[in-house]
Amino acid sequence: MPTPTKGPRLGGSPTHEKMMLQNLSASLFENRSITTTLTKAKRVQPFAERLITFAKKGDLAARRKVVGQLSAKNATNQAIVHELFTVIAPAMAEREGGYTRITKIGNRKGDNAPMAVIELVMEPVSPKQKVVADAEKATAAAAPEEAAEVEAEETPAEESAEAEETAEAPSEETETSEESEDK
């Protein structure tokens, strides 16, 4: 998580900021996207992504940690934690990070504050990313195989040199036999 800014934290005390991040992330998990100011969106993004990372682990310790972070003392937040572990985390299983997306939408009409939409990236990982990952694995696996192939190629080269020598020897015999026939 990034270090907090000095001075007033989102218009309140550190405790107020913590509660605001908890409420914003709970709303994000409940509605899949929320509209807020750009500053709040940037502050809630690492908080929410960390909770999703815990949820991907799926064990009891991770669930307790998320419950503590979201202050799930009421039934609504307990339902949100359940949904996070049963719906959102399995959808993010293939994704290694970048669970949320922030999109700027312009300024608010009343006070001209920059607004943004923060949303969960629920789409599966693109096939192109899988192809790139598979290609990297293939090149890593091919490197040791190439060394084995080089050694294997040296052996047939030696055999072919021996075969050429044996091929030259009979040709000399045939020449001598032709010369003897001519005499």
mmCIF file of C-alpha atoms in Angstrom, residues 43-44 62:
data_model
loop_
_atom_site.group_PDB
_atom_site.id
_atom_site.type_symbol
_atom_site.label_atom_id
_atom_site.label_comp_id
_atom_site.label_asym_id
_atom_site.label_seq_id
_atom_site.Cartn_x
_atom_site.Cartn_y
_atom_site.Cartn_z
ATOM 1 C CA ARG A 43 -6.476 5.558 -2.670
ATOM 2 C CA VAL A 44 -9.010 2.709 -2.607
ATOM 3 C CA ALA A 62 -7.392 -14.896 4.807
#
